[in-house]
Amino acid sequence: MFIEQAYKGNNAWWRVFITTFFTAGIFVGNSIAYFMMSKEQMENVYKSMNEIPNNWSLILNLTPFMFLLGLLFFLVHNLHKRNIISLTTSRKKIDYNRFFFSLGLIVLLNVVVFVISYSIDNSMIQWNFNPLKFSILFIISLLFFPFQIGLEEYLFRGYLMQQIGVIAKNRWFPLLFTSIVFGLFHSANPEVAKMGFGVMIFYIGTGILLGIMTLMDESIELALGFHLGNNLMAALLITSDFTALKTDALFKYSGVENPVDMLNEMIVSILIVYPIILYIFAKRYKWINWTDKLTGKIQPITEQ
């Protein structure tokens, strides 16, 4: 019943257009700018960004998400006449335990994978801890990342998943469409410039994972926890000079980026780690009827 929550609001096409246009604008703008710029221009942009102190750069990058998430909530409530709970879950109230379980699981998995990797070969990993800078980074991360991941999840797995679902009248199309768009909207990330569009496999695969979580659990609470945990670890645990997040993390990868190795690691995550995560969630929350929940038809709530 998650997608069907959209029927509780006013879904006039112009309302959907206005909400999508104003809240997805930052992603569309970044993608258009990326495809219009030459390689040299992109390198100059990344170089200019690198000249800004890490913590200030993080604040500048994340601040717009705060306003856009507020705008999305405002438009859904006032334009579509829906409450935020219907954008979050099909249950009567938000289950924060789901969010924190997902967050804790992803943090734990990231730490375990890092420890294993570090124990196998730490020749390219440097201790990068600076008490003052890390403390500031920690505070910034806790304050700003919830808005960034909140916008992406409420927009892609919440609003767009629901609105496209009631138009397509099925579940598989919004799952694939939002996952592909989610991946393409990350095309301006530095990893793409360094590794090529093969990295889109990882972004789209992550979108599919988050979409499956959403449809199987009938809410975005698990997706919110996963996304926040993943981004917090990317900012706080280890950084490098060729990732989207350059921070004063605990560790820094000092080696030269190898596109093939990095792409292989991403594929391993999609094929091995992601199924494990889904298995854990499925067992804990007793997911059933996978085929119907992921590919079934959508019927208006009034017809059920």
C-alpha angles and dihedrals in degrees: 000000000000097000090041089063087084089072088069089072141051108278101183108156095241091054091052090048094051094048094046094044096052099039099040093042095100092056094044092048093050092049094048092047091050095052093045096050124085120236090256092052091050091050089052090051092051090046091053090049091051090057091065115087110261098245094046090047090052092051092049092049096047103039096080090059090062093060094040093052090050089049092051091052091046094051095044091050099041105026100035095030093228133131123237093245090067088053090052108039146353089231123093093255140014114273105219091181089068091052095050094044091054092045092050093046094053093046090050093048092049092051093047093049091047093049091050092047092046092050092051097048126352098161092111097040118090129195101246102174118146110172097213098041093044092049090053090046091051092053093045091049094051092046102042110026094068088062093047096049090037092060094046095048097041090046101043106025094028118032102020094039090054098041095046089044095057089048096046092039091219140078104229096064098054088045093056097035097051091044093053093045090046089055096045092050088062091057092106092062114116091240090068092053090050100040104027129235092309086089087068086079088067096046094046091043090053089049090053091049092052091045092052090050090052097048096042094046095037090230144063097238094103091045090051092052093046094048094047093046092048094049094044091054091046089055102037107031109045136353138182139188095256104051130094090247115057105180143154090259127166092260136024129206106226100181128104112268115256109200093199095051093045092049090049090053090051092050090050089053092052096045100038114014098042095052089050090054091050090048092054092049092045092053095044096046097032097236115196138167093045095170094051095044094048101037108014127120125266120234125185112261090241090062095054 
